[in-house]
PDB file of C-alpha atoms in Angstrom:
ATOM      1  CA  UNK A  30      -1.755   9.500 -35.057  1.00 45.00           C
ATOM      2  CA  UNK A  31      -1.308  12.319 -32.604  1.00 50.00           C
ATOM      3  CA  UNK A  32       2.334  12.667 -33.493  1.00 62.00           C
ATOM      4  CA  UNK A  33       3.520  16.201 -34.168  1.00 72.00           C
ATOM      5  CA  UNK A  34       5.388  17.020 -37.298  1.00 82.00           C
ATOM      6  CA  UNK A  35       8.328  19.330 -37.464  1.00 86.00           C
ATOM      7  CA  UNK A  36       9.493  21.423 -40.294  1.00 86.00           C
ATOM      8  CA  UNK A  37      12.094  21.529 -41.697  1.00 92.00           C
ATOM      9  CA  UNK A  38      13.464  18.037 -41.133  1.00 92.00           C
ATOM     10  CA  UNK A  39      16.972  19.443 -41.393  1.00 95.00           C
ATOM     11  CA  UNK A  40      18.381  22.953 -41.270  1.00 96.00           C
ATOM     12  CA  UNK A  41      21.944  24.141 -41.864  1.00 97.00           C
ATOM     13  CA  UNK A  42      22.948  27.718 -41.019  1.00 97.00           C
ATOM     14  CA  UNK A  43      26.038  29.751 -40.267  1.00 97.00           C
ATOM     15  CA  UNK A  44      27.054  30.737 -36.757  1.00 97.00           C
ATOM     16  CA  UNK A  45      25.421  33.999 -35.783  1.00 97.00           C
ATOM     17  CA  UNK A  46      22.315  33.463 -37.929  1.00 97.00           C
ATOM     18  CA  UNK A  47      18.879  32.789 -36.499  1.00 98.00           C
ATOM     19  CA  UNK A  48      17.254  29.356 -36.741  1.00 97.00           C
ATOM     20  CA  UNK A  49      13.506  28.814 -36.868  1.00 97.00           C
ATOM     21  CA  UNK A  50      11.821  25.464 -36.473  1.00 96.00           C
ATOM     22  CA  UNK A  51       8.118  24.775 -36.720  1.00 96.00           C
ATOM     23  CA  UNK A  52       5.905  22.170 -35.111  1.00 95.00           C
ATOM     24  CA  UNK A  53       2.348  21.198 -36.032  1.00 95.00           C
ATOM     25  CA  UNK A  54       0.140  18.955 -33.944  1.00 92.00           C
ATOM     26  CA  UNK A  55      -3.321  17.463 -34.213  1.00 89.00           C
ATOM     27  CA  UNK A  56      -5.153  17.483 -30.871  1.00 85.00           C
ATOM     28  CA  UNK A  57      -6.169  20.036 -28.249  1.00 86.00           C
ATOM     29  CA  UNK A  58      -3.284  20.468 -25.877  1.00 86.00           C
ATOM     30  CA  UNK A  59      -2.530  21.387 -22.290  1.00 85.00           C
ATOM     31  CA  UNK A  60       0.996  22.498 -23.092  1.00 90.00           C
ATOM     32  CA  UNK A  61       3.721  22.202 -25.689  1.00 93.00           C
ATOM     33  CA  UNK A  62       7.349  21.580 -24.841  1.00 95.00           C
ATOM     34  CA  UNK A  63      10.567  21.830 -26.785  1.00 96.00           C
ATOM     35  CA  UNK A  64      13.508  19.504 -26.180  1.00 97.00           C
ATOM     36  CA  UNK A  65      17.054  19.354 -27.538  1.00 98.00           C
ATOM     37  CA  UNK A  66      19.007  16.187 -28.200  1.00 97.00           C
ATOM     38  CA  UNK A  67      22.714  16.311 -28.821  1.00 96.00           C
ATOM     39  CA  UNK A  68      24.166  13.405 -30.792  1.00 93.00           C
ATOM     40  CA  UNK A  69      24.376  10.301 -28.648  1.00 90.00           C
ATOM     41  CA  UNK A  70      22.716  11.910 -25.646  1.00 92.00           C
ATOM     42  CA  UNK A  71      19.350  12.032 -23.937  1.00 93.00           C
ATOM     43  CA  UNK A  72      16.792  14.772 -24.489  1.00 96.00           C
ATOM     44  CA  UNK A  73      17.091  18.002 -22.532  1.00 96.00           C
ATOM     45  CA  UNK A  74      14.090  20.187 -21.798  1.00 96.00           C
ATOM     46  CA  UNK A  75      14.312  23.721 -23.220  1.00 97.00           C
ATOM     47  CA  UNK A  76      11.005  25.443 -22.665  1.00 96.00           C
ATOM     48  CA  UNK A  77       7.338  24.769 -21.890  1.00 94.00           C
ATOM     49  CA  UNK A  78       4.496  26.942 -23.161  1.00 95.00           C
ATOM     50  CA  UNK A  79       0.977  26.496 -21.873  1.00 92.00           C
ATOM     51  CA  UNK A  80      -2.068  26.515 -24.100  1.00 91.00           C
ATOM     52  CA  UNK A  81      -3.157  29.928 -22.794  1.00 94.00           C
ATOM     53  CA  UNK A  82       0.208  31.493 -23.613  1.00 96.00           C
ATOM     54  CA  UNK A  83       1.151  32.886 -27.019  1.00 97.00           C
ATOM     55  CA  UNK A  84       4.851  33.579 -26.636  1.00 98.00           C
ATOM     56  CA  UNK A  85       7.635  32.719 -24.247  1.00 97.00           C
ATOM     57  CA  UNK A  86      11.309  33.617 -24.043  1.00 97.00           C
ATOM     58  CA  UNK A  87      14.273  31.927 -22.423  1.00 96.00           C
ATOM     59  CA  UNK A  88      17.701  33.368 -23.158  1.00 97.00           C
ATOM     60  CA  UNK A  89      18.268  33.113 -26.918  1.00 97.00           C
ATOM     61  CA  UNK A  90      15.115  31.012 -27.331  1.00 98.00           C
ATOM     62  CA  UNK A  91      11.736  32.326 -28.339  1.00 98.00           C
ATOM     63  CA  UNK A  92       8.729  30.050 -28.628  1.00 98.00           C
ATOM     64  CA  UNK A  93       5.346  30.960 -30.065  1.00 98.00           C
ATOM     65  CA  UNK A  94       2.133  28.999 -29.906  1.00 97.00           C
ATOM     66  CA  UNK A  95      -0.920  29.396 -32.126  1.00 97.00           C
ATOM     67  CA  UNK A  96      -3.603  27.001 -30.846  1.00 95.00           C
ATOM     68  CA  UNK A  97      -6.020  28.016 -33.623  1.00 95.00           C
ATOM     69  CA  UNK A  98      -3.534  26.717 -36.200  1.00 95.00           C
ATOM     70  CA  UNK A  99      -2.256  23.967 -33.920  1.00 95.00           C
ATOM     71  CA  UNK A 100       1.307  25.080 -34.480  1.00 96.00           C
ATOM     72  CA  UNK A 101       4.349  26.297 -32.607  1.00 97.00           C
ATOM     73  CA  UNK A 102       7.696  27.717 -33.592  1.00 97.00           C
ATOM     74  CA  UNK A 103      11.084  27.754 -31.894  1.00 98.00           C
ATOM     75  CA  UNK A 104      13.462  30.557 -32.757  1.00 98.00           C
ATOM     76  CA  UNK A 105      17.119  30.379 -31.715  1.00 98.00           C
ATOM     77  CA  UNK A 106      18.793  33.748 -32.155  1.00 98.00           C
ATOM     78  CA  UNK A 107      22.495  34.341 -32.759  1.00 97.00           C
ATOM     79  CA  UNK A 108      23.146  30.635 -33.159  1.00 97.00           C
ATOM     80  CA  UNK A 109      26.374  28.991 -32.033  1.00 97.00           C
ATOM     81  CA  UNK A 110      28.116  25.824 -33.128  1.00 96.00           C
ATOM     82  CA  UNK A 111      27.100  24.324 -29.776  1.00 96.00           C
ATOM     83  CA  UNK A 112      23.447  24.653 -30.772  1.00 97.00           C
ATOM     84  CA  UNK A 113      23.975  21.835 -33.309  1.00 98.00           C
ATOM     85  CA  UNK A 114      21.500  19.184 -32.233  1.00 97.00           C
ATOM     86  CA  UNK A 115      18.086  17.685 -32.969  1.00 97.00           C
ATOM     87  CA  UNK A 116      15.132  19.667 -31.666  1.00 97.00           C
ATOM     88  CA  UNK A 117      11.813  18.040 -30.774  1.00 96.00           C
ATOM     89  CA  UNK A 118       8.445  19.456 -29.881  1.00 95.00           C
ATOM     90  CA  UNK A 119       6.196  17.462 -27.580  1.00 94.00           C
ATOM     91  CA  UNK A 120       2.556  17.940 -26.705  1.00 91.00           C
ATOM     92  CA  UNK A 121       0.511  16.946 -23.672  1.00 84.00           C
ATOM     93  CA  UNK A 122      -3.114  16.401 -24.478  1.00 73.00           C
ATOM     94  CA  UNK A 123      -5.780  18.612 -22.919  1.00 64.00           C
ATOM     95  CA  UNK A 124      -6.655  17.429 -19.424  1.00 59.00           C
ATOM     96  CA  UNK A 125      -3.713  15.100 -19.320  1.00 55.00           C
ATOM     97  CA  UNK A 126      -6.021  12.138 -19.779  1.00 60.00           C
ATOM     98  CA  UNK A 127      -3.467  10.021 -21.526  1.00 67.00           C
ATOM     99  CA  UNK A 128      -0.688  10.910 -19.064  1.00 70.00           C
ATOM    100  CA  UNK A 129       1.871  11.195 -21.816  1.00 84.00           C
ATOM    101  CA  UNK A 130       3.835  13.480 -24.092  1.00 88.00           C
ATOM    102  CA  UNK A 131       3.658  12.946 -27.841  1.00 89.00           C
ATOM    103  CA  UNK A 132       6.940  13.833 -29.508  1.00 92.00           C
ATOM    104  CA  UNK A 133       7.326  15.273 -32.966  1.00 90.00           C
ATOM    105  CA  UNK A 134       9.569  13.957 -35.688  1.00 89.00           C
ATOM    106  CA  UNK A 135      12.385  16.397 -34.914  1.00 93.00           C
ATOM    107  CA  UNK A 136      14.460  18.976 -36.747  1.00 95.00           C
ATOM    108  CA  UNK A 137      18.166  18.381 -37.158  1.00 96.00           C
ATOM    109  CA  UNK A 138      19.974  21.703 -36.834  1.00 97.00           C
ATOM    110  CA  UNK A 139      23.566  22.058 -37.982  1.00 97.00           C
ATOM    111  CA  UNK A 140      25.313  25.335 -37.156  1.00 97.00           C
ATOM    112  CA  UNK A 141      28.453  25.822 -39.209  1.00 95.00           C
ATOM    113  CA  UNK A 142      31.303  27.702 -37.496  1.00 91.00           C
TER     114      UNK A 142
ATOM    115  CA  UNK B  18      25.109  13.927  -9.373  1.00 63.00           C
ATOM    116  CA  UNK B  19      23.351  12.468 -12.391  1.00 70.00           C
ATOM    117  CA  UNK B  20      19.601  13.073 -12.171  1.00 93.00           C
ATOM    118  CA  UNK B  21      18.455  10.121 -14.296  1.00 97.00           C
ATOM    119  CA  UNK B  22      20.926   7.329 -14.856  1.00 96.00           C
ATOM    120  CA  UNK B  23      20.695   4.186 -16.962  1.00 97.00           C
ATOM    121  CA  UNK B  24      22.828   1.093 -17.192  1.00 97.00           C
ATOM    122  CA  UNK B  25      24.265  -0.181 -19.364  1.00 97.00           C
ATOM    123  CA  UNK B  26      25.018   2.547 -21.905  1.00 96.00           C
ATOM    124  CA  UNK B  27      25.648   0.004 -24.651  1.00 97.00           C
ATOM    125  CA  UNK B  28      24.248  -3.497 -24.990  1.00 97.00           C
ATOM    126  CA  UNK B  29      25.199  -5.861 -27.808  1.00 97.00           C
ATOM    127  CA  UNK B  30      23.594  -9.260 -27.756  1.00 97.00           C
ATOM    128  CA  UNK B  31      22.438 -12.175 -29.903  1.00 97.00           C
ATOM    129  CA  UNK B  32      18.912 -12.804 -31.063  1.00 97.00           C
ATOM    130  CA  UNK B  33      16.915 -14.881 -28.618  1.00 97.00           C
ATOM    131  CA  UNK B  34      18.746 -13.688 -25.531  1.00 97.00           C
ATOM    132  CA  UNK B  35      17.104 -12.005 -22.517  1.00 97.00           C
ATOM    133  CA  UNK B  36      18.448  -8.682 -21.261  1.00 97.00           C
ATOM    134  CA  UNK B  37      17.620  -5.981 -18.724  1.00 98.00           C
ATOM    135  CA  UNK B  38      18.165  -2.258 -18.610  1.00 98.00           C
ATOM    136  CA  UNK B  39      18.132  -0.432 -15.299  1.00 98.00           C
ATOM    137  CA  UNK B  40      17.086   3.154 -14.556  1.00 98.00           C
ATOM    138  CA  UNK B  41      17.341   5.253 -11.432  1.00 97.00           C
ATOM    139  CA  UNK B  42      16.336   8.837 -10.709  1.00 97.00           C
ATOM    140  CA  UNK B  43      17.413  10.900  -7.713  1.00 96.00           C
ATOM    141  CA  UNK B  44      15.016  13.786  -8.321  1.00 96.00           C
ATOM    142  CA  UNK B  45      12.292  12.591  -6.012  1.00 95.00           C
ATOM    143  CA  UNK B  46       9.861  12.355  -8.937  1.00 95.00           C
ATOM    144  CA  UNK B  47       6.731  10.245  -8.782  1.00 93.00           C
ATOM    145  CA  UNK B  48       6.550   9.267 -12.463  1.00 93.00           C
ATOM    146  CA  UNK B  49       8.994   7.359 -14.663  1.00 95.00           C
ATOM    147  CA  UNK B  50       8.896   6.384 -18.320  1.00 95.00           C
ATOM    148  CA  UNK B  51      10.516   4.146 -20.888  1.00 96.00           C
ATOM    149  CA  UNK B  52      10.849   5.423 -24.455  1.00 96.00           C
ATOM    150  CA  UNK B  53      12.176   3.734 -27.591  1.00 96.00           C
ATOM    151  CA  UNK B  54      13.997   5.824 -30.224  1.00 96.00           C
ATOM    152  CA  UNK B  55      14.420   4.180 -33.589  1.00 93.00           C
ATOM    153  CA  UNK B  56      17.051   4.813 -36.250  1.00 90.00           C
ATOM    154  CA  UNK B  57      15.012   7.702 -37.677  1.00 89.00           C
ATOM    155  CA  UNK B  58      15.005   9.383 -34.262  1.00 90.00           C
ATOM    156  CA  UNK B  59      11.305   8.778 -33.773  1.00 91.00           C
ATOM    157  CA  UNK B  60      10.685   8.724 -30.008  1.00 93.00           C
ATOM    158  CA  UNK B  61       7.790   6.617 -28.785  1.00 92.00           C
ATOM    159  CA  UNK B  62       6.634   6.003 -25.248  1.00 92.00           C
ATOM    160  CA  UNK B  63       6.459   2.389 -24.124  1.00 94.00           C
ATOM    161  CA  UNK B  64       5.559   2.406 -20.432  1.00 93.00           C
ATOM    162  CA  UNK B  65       5.022   4.759 -17.536  1.00 92.00           C
ATOM    163  CA  UNK B  66       4.833   4.172 -13.809  1.00 92.00           C
ATOM    164  CA  UNK B  67       3.506   6.532 -11.187  1.00 91.00           C
ATOM    165  CA  UNK B  68       4.539   5.650  -7.627  1.00 89.00           C
ATOM    166  CA  UNK B  69       5.177   2.033  -8.657  1.00 86.00           C
ATOM    167  CA  UNK B  70       1.816   1.772 -10.426  1.00 90.00           C
ATOM    168  CA  UNK B  71       1.728   1.071 -14.171  1.00 90.00           C
ATOM    169  CA  UNK B  72      -0.248   3.880 -15.817  1.00 88.00           C
ATOM    170  CA  UNK B  73       0.815   3.685 -19.458  1.00 86.00           C
ATOM    171  CA  UNK B  74       1.244   0.458 -21.344  1.00 87.00           C
ATOM    172  CA  UNK B  75       1.453   1.165 -25.056  1.00 87.00           C
ATOM    173  CA  UNK B  76       1.168  -1.431 -27.763  1.00 79.00           C
ATOM    174  CA  UNK B  77       4.425  -3.136 -27.024  1.00 87.00           C
ATOM    175  CA  UNK B  78       5.185  -6.861 -27.464  1.00 91.00           C
ATOM    176  CA  UNK B  79       4.750  -8.712 -24.202  1.00 92.00           C
ATOM    177  CA  UNK B  80       8.401  -9.740 -24.440  1.00 96.00           C
ATOM    178  CA  UNK B  81       8.984  -6.291 -22.859  1.00 96.00           C
ATOM    179  CA  UNK B  82       8.237  -6.208 -19.167  1.00 95.00           C
ATOM    180  CA  UNK B  83       8.825  -3.183 -16.962  1.00 95.00           C
ATOM    181  CA  UNK B  84       9.289  -3.422 -13.230  1.00 94.00           C
ATOM    182  CA  UNK B  85       9.362  -0.676 -10.639  1.00 94.00           C
ATOM    183  CA  UNK B  86      10.653  -1.854  -7.246  1.00 93.00           C
ATOM    184  CA  UNK B  87      10.244   1.651  -5.838  1.00 93.00           C
ATOM    185  CA  UNK B  88       9.448   5.055  -7.259  1.00 92.00           C
ATOM    186  CA  UNK B  89      13.102   5.875  -7.862  1.00 96.00           C
ATOM    187  CA  UNK B  90      13.741   2.826 -10.039  1.00 96.00           C
ATOM    188  CA  UNK B  91      12.233   1.540 -13.243  1.00 97.00           C
ATOM    189  CA  UNK B  92      13.786  -1.423 -14.993  1.00 97.00           C
ATOM    190  CA  UNK B  93      13.039  -2.911 -18.403  1.00 97.00           C
ATOM    191  CA  UNK B  94      13.411  -6.591 -19.096  1.00 97.00           C
ATOM    192  CA  UNK B  95      13.311  -7.893 -22.644  1.00 97.00           C
ATOM    193  CA  UNK B  96      12.854 -11.590 -23.421  1.00 96.00           C
ATOM    194  CA  UNK B  97      13.717 -13.397 -26.652  1.00 97.00           C
ATOM    195  CA  UNK B  98      15.376 -10.400 -28.261  1.00 97.00           C
ATOM    196  CA  UNK B  99      14.701  -9.821 -31.975  1.00 97.00           C
ATOM    197  CA  UNK B 100      16.575  -7.829 -34.609  1.00 96.00           C
ATOM    198  CA  UNK B 101      13.822  -5.205 -34.608  1.00 95.00           C
ATOM    199  CA  UNK B 102      14.443  -4.461 -30.946  1.00 96.00           C
ATOM    200  CA  UNK B 103      17.673  -2.710 -31.881  1.00 97.00           C
ATOM    201  CA  UNK B 104      17.188   0.935 -30.897  1.00 97.00           C
ATOM    202  CA  UNK B 105      18.097   3.438 -28.214  1.00 97.00           C
ATOM    203  CA  UNK B 106      16.014   3.096 -25.056  1.00 98.00           C
ATOM    204  CA  UNK B 107      15.549   6.145 -22.859  1.00 97.00           C
ATOM    205  CA  UNK B 108      14.355   6.319 -19.327  1.00 97.00           C
ATOM    206  CA  UNK B 109      12.773   9.575 -18.122  1.00 96.00           C
ATOM    207  CA  UNK B 110      11.072  10.947 -15.053  1.00 96.00           C
ATOM    208  CA  UNK B 111       8.728  13.789 -14.167  1.00 94.00           C
ATOM    209  CA  UNK B 112       7.433  15.229 -10.936  1.00 92.00           C
ATOM    210  CA  UNK B 113       3.833  14.237 -11.626  1.00 86.00           C
ATOM    211  CA  UNK B 114       1.840  12.155 -14.088  1.00 82.00           C
ATOM    212  CA  UNK B 115      -0.228  13.659 -16.840  1.00 73.00           C
ATOM    213  CA  UNK B 116       2.279  14.977 -19.350  1.00 76.00           C
ATOM    214  CA  UNK B 117       2.058  18.485 -17.899  1.00 79.00           C
ATOM    215  CA  UNK B 118       5.510  18.564 -16.354  1.00 86.00           C
ATOM    216  CA  UNK B 119       9.004  18.716 -17.739  1.00 91.00           C
ATOM    217  CA  UNK B 120      10.506  15.308 -18.300  1.00 94.00           C
ATOM    218  CA  UNK B 121      14.113  14.548 -17.423  1.00 95.00           C
ATOM    219  CA  UNK B 122      15.827  11.995 -19.629  1.00 96.00           C
ATOM    220  CA  UNK B 123      18.608   9.554 -18.967  1.00 97.00           C
ATOM    221  CA  UNK B 124      21.563   9.240 -21.361  1.00 96.00           C
ATOM    222  CA  UNK B 125      20.044   6.260 -23.180  1.00 97.00           C
ATOM    223  CA  UNK B 126      20.945   2.612 -23.703  1.00 98.00           C
ATOM    224  CA  UNK B 127      21.913   1.680 -27.237  1.00 97.00           C
ATOM    225  CA  UNK B 128      20.738  -1.907 -27.781  1.00 97.00           C
ATOM    226  CA  UNK B 129      22.105  -3.805 -30.764  1.00 97.00           C
ATOM    227  CA  UNK B 130      20.700  -7.233 -31.506  1.00 97.00           C
ATOM    228  CA  UNK B 131      22.812  -9.369 -33.848  1.00 96.00           C
TER     229      UNK B 131
END
């Protein structure tokens, strides 16, 4: 299976702390994307990092990509209660031959106020 | 204005019934998708259309039939519903095919088969 795996499956932190989630995947990729899903809602795109990029920032989000290890991490700094959600990584295979994103298993983040 | 909308939001039905879920996007995107999310939150693609042409057809029972009347709409019809079809179904769209673009998701349709 090409499905990515995320680690940890669940993470509980206090407001103001940083949260780090990891994603591992199996195939060569064109890009890797991170999405957030609030309870009962659809997924919302957070950030896209291309295979030739190593790090990307967006507000309080920092994403790294290590293609040699086939892994990525998402860091949320100074977390807030509103960051409570499930976070998914998704990979697009190299060349886009399969026309699809493969989603990881997700990390459930709970930020305690 | 909602970018990707789905109706209905909730669907409760008996085994054996036939039901449809509708999806519309107003983003001007060429590609639309149907995903199924199970109780463990695992999200799996089912179908994708690009400009009304079917480009992804995963291993899905043929009781599931997508239909795209135009590139802004992608509907999902399910025949002879089974208990295992209970899940949340998400519609999504992207500017282009290929998995290289951001995907925009609808709010989901929670299907419960009794």
